Each structure stands twice: as structure tokens, then as C-alpha cells.
Amino acid sequence: MNSFRFLPPILLVVYFVGLCSSVGAYDPLDPNGEIKIKWDLVSWTPDGYIAMVTMINAQMYRHITTPGWTLGWTWASNEVIWSVLGAQATDQGNCSRFHNNTPHSCMKNPYIIDLLPGAPYNQQVTSCCRGGILASQGQDAASAVSAFQINVGNAGKTDSTVKMPKNFTLFTPGSGYTCSSAAIVPPTFALTPDGRRKTRAMISWEISCTYSQMLASRNPTCCVSLSSFYSYEVTPCSACACGCEKINNCIMENDSRIQSAPENSTQINDNALVQCTHHMCPIRVHWHVKTNYDKYWRVKISITNFNYGAKYKQWTLVAQHPNFKNVAQVHRFGYKPLNPYPSTNDIGMFYGVKHYQNEILLEAGSDGNVHSELIFEKDKEIFTLNQGWTFPRKIYFNGDECTMPLPDSYPKLPKSVYTNLHISLPKLFILVLIVLLALRFILCRNSSQMYQGI
Ligand SMILES: *[C@@H]1O[C@H](CO)[C@@H](O)[C@H](O)[C@H]1NC(C)=O
Ligand SMILES: *[C@@H]1O[C@H](CO)[C@@H](O)[C@H](O)[C@H]1NC(C)=O
Ligand SMILES: *[C@@H]1O[C@H](CO)[C@@H](O)[C@H](O)[C@H]1NC(C)=O
Ligand SMILES: *[C@@H]1O[C@H](CO)[C@@H](O)[C@H](O)[C@H]1NC(C)=O
């Protein structure tokens, strides 16, 4: 088997090509994932219009958590915001040119944030006031919408004079999202609250914001470790899986700063308080192949938080494995199959369940972990303990892809005649090639010795 020593490099290349394919704005596990912003002009005013701005998180497993979203844009001309319901501009700007009424914001590029829960009733609109938190479709579709109403002045009063705002930005508060320019779309219909009358926007614009993990953070934010009942060796997260730049600025388990960690911090990429480990990831996902039954097999998934400064509310885990098409049981986690492509059914999404008190992944420490066990029904045609088949192909935590260990470090089956007999065609070809070369070498040496003898 030593003659296959060059196989790991080949696997490495495949592995890195695989890595590169996942860093763009397009997420193959969630091809329709985007945050859609609808800007519906619902009525004209003496100097502008009133618009309902609705943000719809169409992503299956990527949510926006505290401190929430910030939506920005640049006005096309000299528009001002007279008032906002359900949200507010972060900066009023220079409104000194107005003497009688003072606008809510005169900024050329305003930034809007959601109101906090419990905002005065007369400042609310439907789907507002959640502190900018936007759930994912897979977890809570009803809370995946955020809306506010905006009264825009100085804005032109007809279809032909009104101008679309430009340069939309969405901060969460990271800068992982890139927004398209606004496009005119067919007018949005809305039902009156009693459901008896349909109204129609004067003009509807739409903006689409897509996420890129590369833009959000330079390094991955989680890693995967593996183990199996058939091997004593645990495959740890790879070294520096999340970058080792901060290795001199991490926290030892006995650090006094742990006690003074901010109590309600939930920032995702706050690596300031990450425990010192060889992988330096705030999150580790461990996949343990626990039991191999006759008709079923069992996996234990554990998620461990190494960040003393963050707990993860509404966390999500996404795993890709060919056996997700027949999951028999999931303990303690919520589970939802994701089928972005009808032909494949190999992606599952997991999230915490209040009843099991695991809906919040707590800070690093003895309580900073959640776990679940899954039972898969075996498809005897494809099930095998060989070649790491039982391990996940991809793992995402909170919508970010986790670094997998290198393929040649996966837990190995005990050496047996059975496993050695399982040689794939390419390997067989290489083996035959090596035997032929060796044969040629021996033959040639023998013949040259013959000549020397002469
Ligand atoms: C505010 O705007 C007015 C005119 O609109 C201008 O004269 C004044 O200098 C501005 N103030 C600041 C601090 O920019
Ligand atoms: C677009 O917005 C970003 C962030 O607010 C800003 O830095 C940039 O200058 C803006 N570009 C234009 C053309 O207004
Ligand atoms: C923490 O532990 C490390 C080794 O584990 C030790 O070198 C260091 O002095 C300890 N620090 C404190 C504050 O106890
Ligand atoms: C943390 O949140 C709880 C409620 O969620 C609140 O009662 C407490 O005052 C908060 N603590 C800090 C330090 O903000």
C-alpha cells in the first residue's frame, strides 16, 4: 500500500478545488438564498411619496442576529426622510435648510436600523421592531421578514420624476452582503388587514442582496472533527483551520478575562475572546459514527463553542451527506431536509429546540455545547464504512462553511483482508503500472549485469 503515497496529494488538490468553489456569492447548498428588499410606493404626498420597504430573508439557513441589520443607500437627488415608522435613521444629518418642519433625516446616504421590541405602538408597522433580527426561512419563515414605512420628501411626484435610490448596502453588522441596484418590478399587491380589499403599489422596486463568506470574514469560523467506533484515533480539526493570526491574542482556560466577558454579547465574528486551540475556531462540529446496526447506522453530532464572548441564538447547522435521503430519527435537534435540487436529497438542516434547552449555544465553558444523535436507514447499495463514506461532505454553522479535516487524516478502518481487497479501478491501474515498471527495472538490471559479466 506504500506505493499509493502520492494519492494524498491528489486528494489534497481535489480538496482545495472543492474549497475554492464555495467562496463566491453563490451558495450551491442554497441556490436561491438572498435577502430581497422590496420598495413599494404606496401613495404620493405633496413633495414625494410614502413607501413600504420590506426585507425578506429568502435564505434557508442564514439568519441575521443581534445587533441586527443596517440598511443604507444613496439618494438619487436631494431627497429627505420626513418620517419613518417601524425603523429609524441612525443620523439626522444637516437639516438646517428646513425651518418649519424638521425632517427625520437629511443625510445623502442614510442608514436605517430596526426599532427595538416594545417600541411605542404608534411607531410600529407589521413585521417591524425586532431589533433587526431576521430569522432564516428554514427555521422560522414568519420571522424572516422585516418592514418599515418611510415618508420621502423632495422626491418628485410622478412616475416619471421620482428616482430610485442607489448604492444599497446591508450590514449585519459584518459586510458579507452585496446588493444589486434597484430594478423596476411588477407592482406589489397587498390585502387590507380585514382581507376584503386588494391594494396595489404605484411603483415597486426590488433589490437583491447576496452573501459571500469571503467578504464576511477572511478566515473560516468553524471546523469539523471526526471519529468512529472502528478507530481509537480521533481526527481533530486541522491546525489553524480558522487562521492562526490571533494565536497570541487568544484566551487560556485560566484567563481572568473570562469572568469579565460581556454578558449579552452575541457577535458572531468576535474572535477577541476565543479560547486558544490548535484550530483557533470559535465553533467546532464533531461528527462521530457511533454504531453500525444491520439496517441502520447512528451518528452523534456535537457542536462546541470556543468563544467566551458569544452565545449563538437561533443557531443553524447544515450537513451534506448522501444518506440524508433516509433519515430515520433525529434526537434533541430540530431537523428539516433541504432539497435545493429535486434530483439530490442529501442536505439536512438542524437547529435548537426550546423544549430541549439547546436553542441557544452558550459561551465557551462546560455548558458551551449542544449535541444530537441521528439514525440513518441503510441503503445497502451505497452504504460502506470504506473511504470515509460515513462522514459528512460539507458542514455549515450559521450559514458559514466549516473547514473539513484533510482527507488523508480521516479515521481509518482496521486493516483487514476485506479492506485490502477493495481496490478501485484507478488504483488497480496504478498498481499494474508500478508492477510493470518494477518488472522492467529488474529485467533491465539483469540484462545489464549479464553484459557486465561478459
Ligand atoms: C448645513 O447646511 C447648510 C445649507 O444647507 C450649510 O450652509 C451649512 O454650512 C451646513 N452645515 C454643516 C456643519 O455642514
Ligand atoms: C456606496 O456606499 C458605500 C458605503 O456606504 C460608500 O462607501 C460609497 O462611497 C458609496 N458609493 C457611491 C457611488 O455613492
Ligand atoms: C494559565 O495556565 C498556563 C499553562 O497552562 C500557565 O502557564 C499560566 O501561568 C496560567 N495563568 C494563570 C493566570 O494562572
Ligand atoms: C442581559 O440580558 C438580560 C435579559 O435578556 C438583561 O436582564 C440583563 O440586564 C442584560 N445584561 C447586560 C449586561 O446587558
Coordinates of C-alpha atoms in Angstrom, one line a residue, residues 153-440:
G153 CA -39.8 64.3 0.6
N154 CA -38.2 66.4 -2.1
A155 CA -38.6 63.4 -4.3
G156 CA -40.7 64.2 -7.4
K157 CA -44.4 63.5 -7.6
T158 CA -45.0 61.3 -10.6
D159 CA -43.8 58.0 -12.1
S160 CA -41.5 60.0 -14.4
T161 CA -39.8 62.3 -11.9
V162 CA -39.3 60.0 -9.0
K163 CA -35.9 58.4 -8.9
M164 CA -34.7 55.1 -7.5
P165 CA -32.2 55.3 -4.6
K166 CA -28.8 53.9 -5.5
N167 CA -25.9 52.0 -3.9
F168 CA -27.8 49.9 -1.4
T169 CA -25.7 48.4 1.4
L170 CA -26.7 45.8 4.0
F171 CA -24.6 45.4 7.2
T172 CA -25.3 42.6 9.6
P173 CA -23.2 44.2 11.1
G174 CA -20.4 42.5 9.1
S175 CA -20.1 43.3 5.5
G176 CA -20.8 39.9 3.9
Y177 CA -23.7 41.1 1.7
T178 CA -23.5 42.8 -1.7
C179 CA -26.7 44.4 -3.0
S180 CA -27.8 44.8 -6.6
S181 CA -29.0 48.1 -7.9
A182 CA -32.8 48.7 -7.7
A183 CA -34.9 47.3 -10.6
I184 CA -38.5 48.1 -11.5
V185 CA -40.7 45.1 -11.0
P186 CA -44.4 44.5 -11.4
P187 CA -46.4 46.3 -8.7
T188 CA -46.8 44.5 -5.4
F189 CA -50.3 43.7 -4.3
A190 CA -51.4 43.9 -0.6
L191 CA -54.5 42.9 1.2
T192 CA -56.1 45.2 3.7
P193 CA -56.0 44.0 7.3
D194 CA -59.5 42.6 7.1
G195 CA -58.6 40.7 3.9
R196 CA -61.5 42.2 2.0
R197 CA -59.7 44.6 -0.3
K198 CA -56.6 44.3 -2.5
T199 CA -54.4 47.4 -3.0
R200 CA -51.6 47.9 -5.4
A201 CA -48.4 49.8 -5.1
M202 CA -47.9 52.8 -7.5
I203 CA -44.4 51.7 -8.3
S204 CA -42.4 48.7 -7.0
W205 CA -38.6 48.5 -6.9
E206 CA -36.6 45.4 -5.9
I207 CA -33.1 45.0 -4.7
S208 CA -31.4 41.7 -4.1
C209 CA -28.6 41.2 -1.5
T210 CA -26.4 38.1 -1.6
Y211 CA -24.0 36.8 1.0
S212 CA -20.3 35.9 0.4
Q213 CA -18.4 34.2 3.2
M214 CA -15.2 35.6 1.8
L215 CA -16.4 39.1 2.2
A216 CA -17.8 38.5 5.7
S217 CA -14.6 37.2 7.2
R218 CA -11.2 36.4 5.9
N219 CA -11.0 33.1 7.8
P220 CA -13.4 30.3 8.3
T221 CA -15.3 30.5 11.5
C222 CA -15.8 26.8 12.3
C223 CA -14.1 23.5 11.8
V224 CA -15.1 19.8 11.7
S225 CA -13.5 16.9 13.6
L226 CA -14.3 13.2 13.1
S227 CA -14.3 9.9 14.9
S228 CA -15.7 6.5 14.5
F229 CA -16.4 3.3 16.6
Y230 CA -13.9 1.4 14.5
S231 CA -10.9 3.6 15.2
Y232 CA -9.4 4.8 18.5
E233 CA -8.0 7.8 16.8
V234 CA -10.0 11.0 16.7
T235 CA -9.4 13.2 13.6
P236 CA -9.1 16.6 15.1
C237 CA -9.8 19.9 13.4
S238 CA -6.9 20.8 11.1
A239 CA -4.3 23.1 12.5
C240 CA -5.1 26.8 12.1
A241 CA -8.4 25.8 10.4
C242 CA -9.7 29.3 11.2
G243 CA -6.4 31.1 10.7
C244 CA -3.7 31.4 13.4
E245 CA -3.1 35.2 13.2
K246 CA -4.7 35.6 16.6
I247 CA -2.9 32.8 18.4
N248 CA -1.0 35.4 20.5
N249 CA -4.2 37.1 21.4
C250 CA -6.5 34.2 22.5
I251 CA -7.7 33.2 25.9
M252 CA -6.2 30.4 28.1
E253 CA -8.8 28.5 30.1
N254 CA -7.5 30.0 33.3
D255 CA -7.6 33.6 31.9
S256 CA -9.1 36.2 34.3
R257 CA -10.8 38.0 31.3
I258 CA -13.3 35.0 31.1
Q259 CA -15.1 36.3 34.2
S260 CA -15.5 39.8 32.8
A261 CA -16.7 38.7 29.4
P262 CA -19.6 40.8 28.2
E263 CA -22.8 39.2 29.4
N264 CA -25.1 39.6 26.5
S265 CA -22.6 39.7 23.6
T266 CA -23.8 37.7 20.6
Q267 CA -21.5 39.0 17.9
I268 CA -20.7 36.1 15.6
N269 CA -17.2 37.0 14.4
D270 CA -15.9 38.5 17.7
N271 CA -12.7 36.5 17.9
A272 CA -11.4 38.6 20.7
L273 CA -12.4 36.1 23.3
V274 CA -11.7 32.8 21.5
Q275 CA -10.0 30.1 23.5
C276 CA -6.5 29.1 22.5
T277 CA -6.7 25.9 20.5
H278 CA -4.6 24.4 17.7
H279 CA -7.5 25.2 15.2
M280 CA -8.4 28.7 16.6
C281 CA -12.0 28.3 15.6
P282 CA -14.9 29.8 17.7
I283 CA -17.0 26.7 16.7
R284 CA -16.1 23.1 16.3
V285 CA -18.6 20.5 14.9
H286 CA -17.8 16.9 15.8
W287 CA -19.2 14.0 13.7
H288 CA -18.9 10.6 15.4
V289 CA -20.0 7.4 13.6
K290 CA -21.3 5.7 16.7
T291 CA -23.0 2.4 15.7
N292 CA -23.4 0.2 12.7
Y293 CA -26.6 -1.9 13.0
D294 CA -27.9 -4.3 10.5
K295 CA -30.4 -2.0 8.9
Y296 CA -29.5 1.3 10.4
W297 CA -26.4 3.3 11.5
R298 CA -26.1 6.0 14.1
V299 CA -24.2 9.3 14.2
K300 CA -23.6 11.7 17.1
I301 CA -23.2 15.4 16.3
S302 CA -21.7 17.7 18.9
I303 CA -21.3 21.5 18.5
T304 CA -18.8 23.1 20.8
N305 CA -18.4 26.9 21.4
F306 CA -14.9 28.0 22.0
N307 CA -15.8 31.7 22.2
Y308 CA -16.1 33.1 25.7
G309 CA -17.6 36.3 24.3
A310 CA -20.5 35.0 22.3
K311 CA -23.5 32.8 22.6
Y312 CA -25.4 31.8 19.5
K313 CA -29.1 32.3 19.5
Q314 CA -31.1 30.6 16.7
W315 CA -28.0 28.8 15.5
T316 CA -28.3 26.5 12.5
L317 CA -26.2 23.6 11.3
V318 CA -26.3 22.3 7.7
A319 CA -24.8 19.0 6.8
Q320 CA -24.4 17.3 3.4
H321 CA -24.3 13.5 3.3
P322 CA -25.8 11.1 0.7
N323 CA -27.7 9.2 3.4
F324 CA -29.9 12.3 4.3
K325 CA -32.5 10.9 1.9
N326 CA -33.4 8.4 4.5
V327 CA -33.1 9.8 8.0
A328 CA -35.0 7.6 10.4
Q329 CA -34.6 9.6 13.6
V330 CA -33.1 12.9 15.0
H331 CA -32.8 13.3 18.7
R332 CA -33.0 16.6 20.5
F333 CA -32.4 18.9 17.4
G334 CA -35.0 20.3 15.1
Y335 CA -34.4 18.8 11.6
K336 CA -35.5 19.9 8.2
P337 CA -34.5 18.3 4.9
L338 CA -33.3 20.9 2.3
N339 CA -33.8 19.9 -1.3
P340 CA -32.4 22.7 -3.5
Y341 CA -32.3 20.3 -6.4
P342 CA -35.0 17.7 -6.9
S343 CA -32.6 15.1 -8.1
T344 CA -30.4 15.1 -5.0
N345 CA -31.7 14.8 -1.4
D346 CA -28.6 15.0 0.6
I347 CA -28.7 18.2 2.6
G348 CA -30.2 18.4 6.1
M349 CA -30.6 21.4 8.4
F350 CA -30.6 21.3 12.2
Y351 CA -31.4 23.8 14.8
G352 CA -32.0 24.1 18.6
V353 CA -35.4 23.3 20.2
K354 CA -36.6 25.2 23.2
H355 CA -38.0 22.1 24.8
Y356 CA -34.5 20.5 24.9
Q357 CA -33.0 23.8 26.1
N358 CA -30.5 23.8 23.3
E359 CA -31.9 26.7 21.2
I360 CA -29.0 28.9 22.5
L361 CA -25.5 27.6 22.2
L362 CA -23.9 29.1 25.3
E363 CA -20.5 30.7 25.7
A364 CA -17.3 28.6 25.9
G365 CA -17.1 26.5 29.1
S366 CA -18.7 23.5 30.5
D367 CA -22.2 24.5 29.1
G368 CA -21.0 25.7 25.7
N369 CA -22.0 22.7 23.7
V370 CA -25.1 21.1 22.2
H371 CA -25.4 17.6 20.7
S372 CA -27.8 15.3 18.9
E373 CA -27.9 11.7 17.6
L374 CA -29.2 10.8 14.2
I375 CA -30.2 7.4 12.9
F376 CA -30.0 6.7 9.2
E377 CA -31.7 3.9 7.4
K378 CA -29.1 2.0 5.4
D379 CA -29.3 1.8 1.7
K380 CA -27.3 -1.4 1.2
E381 CA -26.4 -0.4 -2.3
I382 CA -24.4 2.6 -1.2
F383 CA -23.6 2.2 2.5
T384 CA -20.0 1.5 3.2
L385 CA -17.6 2.1 6.1
N386 CA -14.9 2.5 3.4
Q387 CA -13.1 5.6 2.3
G388 CA -14.8 7.9 4.8
W389 CA -18.2 7.5 3.2
T390 CA -20.0 7.8 6.6
F391 CA -18.5 11.3 7.2
P392 CA -20.2 14.5 6.0
R393 CA -19.3 16.1 2.7
K394 CA -19.9 19.6 4.0
I395 CA -20.9 21.2 7.3
Y396 CA -22.1 24.8 7.7
F397 CA -22.6 26.5 11.0
N398 CA -24.9 29.6 10.9
G399 CA -24.5 29.7 7.2
D400 CA -20.7 29.6 7.1
E401 CA -18.9 26.6 5.7
C402 CA -16.7 24.9 8.2
T403 CA -13.2 23.6 7.4
M404 CA -13.1 19.8 7.0
P405 CA -10.0 17.8 8.0
L406 CA -7.7 16.8 5.3
P407 CA -9.0 13.6 3.6
D408 CA -5.9 11.5 4.4
S409 CA -6.4 12.2 8.1
Y410 CA -9.9 10.6 8.3
P411 CA -10.4 7.7 10.7
K412 CA -9.1 4.5 9.0
L413 CA -10.8 1.2 9.0
P414 CA -8.7 -1.5 10.8
K415 CA -6.5 -3.2 8.2
S416 CA -8.1 -6.4 7.0
V417 CA -8.1 -8.7 4.0
Y418 CA -11.5 -7.3 3.2
T419 CA -10.4 -3.7 3.0
N420 CA -7.3 -4.5 1.1
L421 CA -9.3 -6.4 -1.5
H422 CA -11.4 -3.3 -2.1
I423 CA -9.1 -1.7 -4.7
S424 CA -10.8 0.7 -7.0
L425 CA -10.2 0.7 -10.8
P426 CA -7.8 3.7 -10.9
K427 CA -5.8 2.2 -8.0
L428 CA -5.7 -1.1 -9.8
F429 CA -4.4 0.6 -12.9
I430 CA -1.7 2.4 -11.0
L431 CA -0.7 -0.8 -9.2
V432 CA -0.4 -2.7 -12.5
L433 CA 1.7 0.2 -13.9
I434 CA 4.0 0.0 -10.9
V435 CA 4.4 -3.7 -11.2
L436 CA 5.2 -3.4 -14.9
L437 CA 7.8 -0.6 -14.2
A438 CA 9.3 -2.7 -11.4
L439 CA 9.4 -5.7 -13.7
R440 CA 11.1 -3.7 -16.5

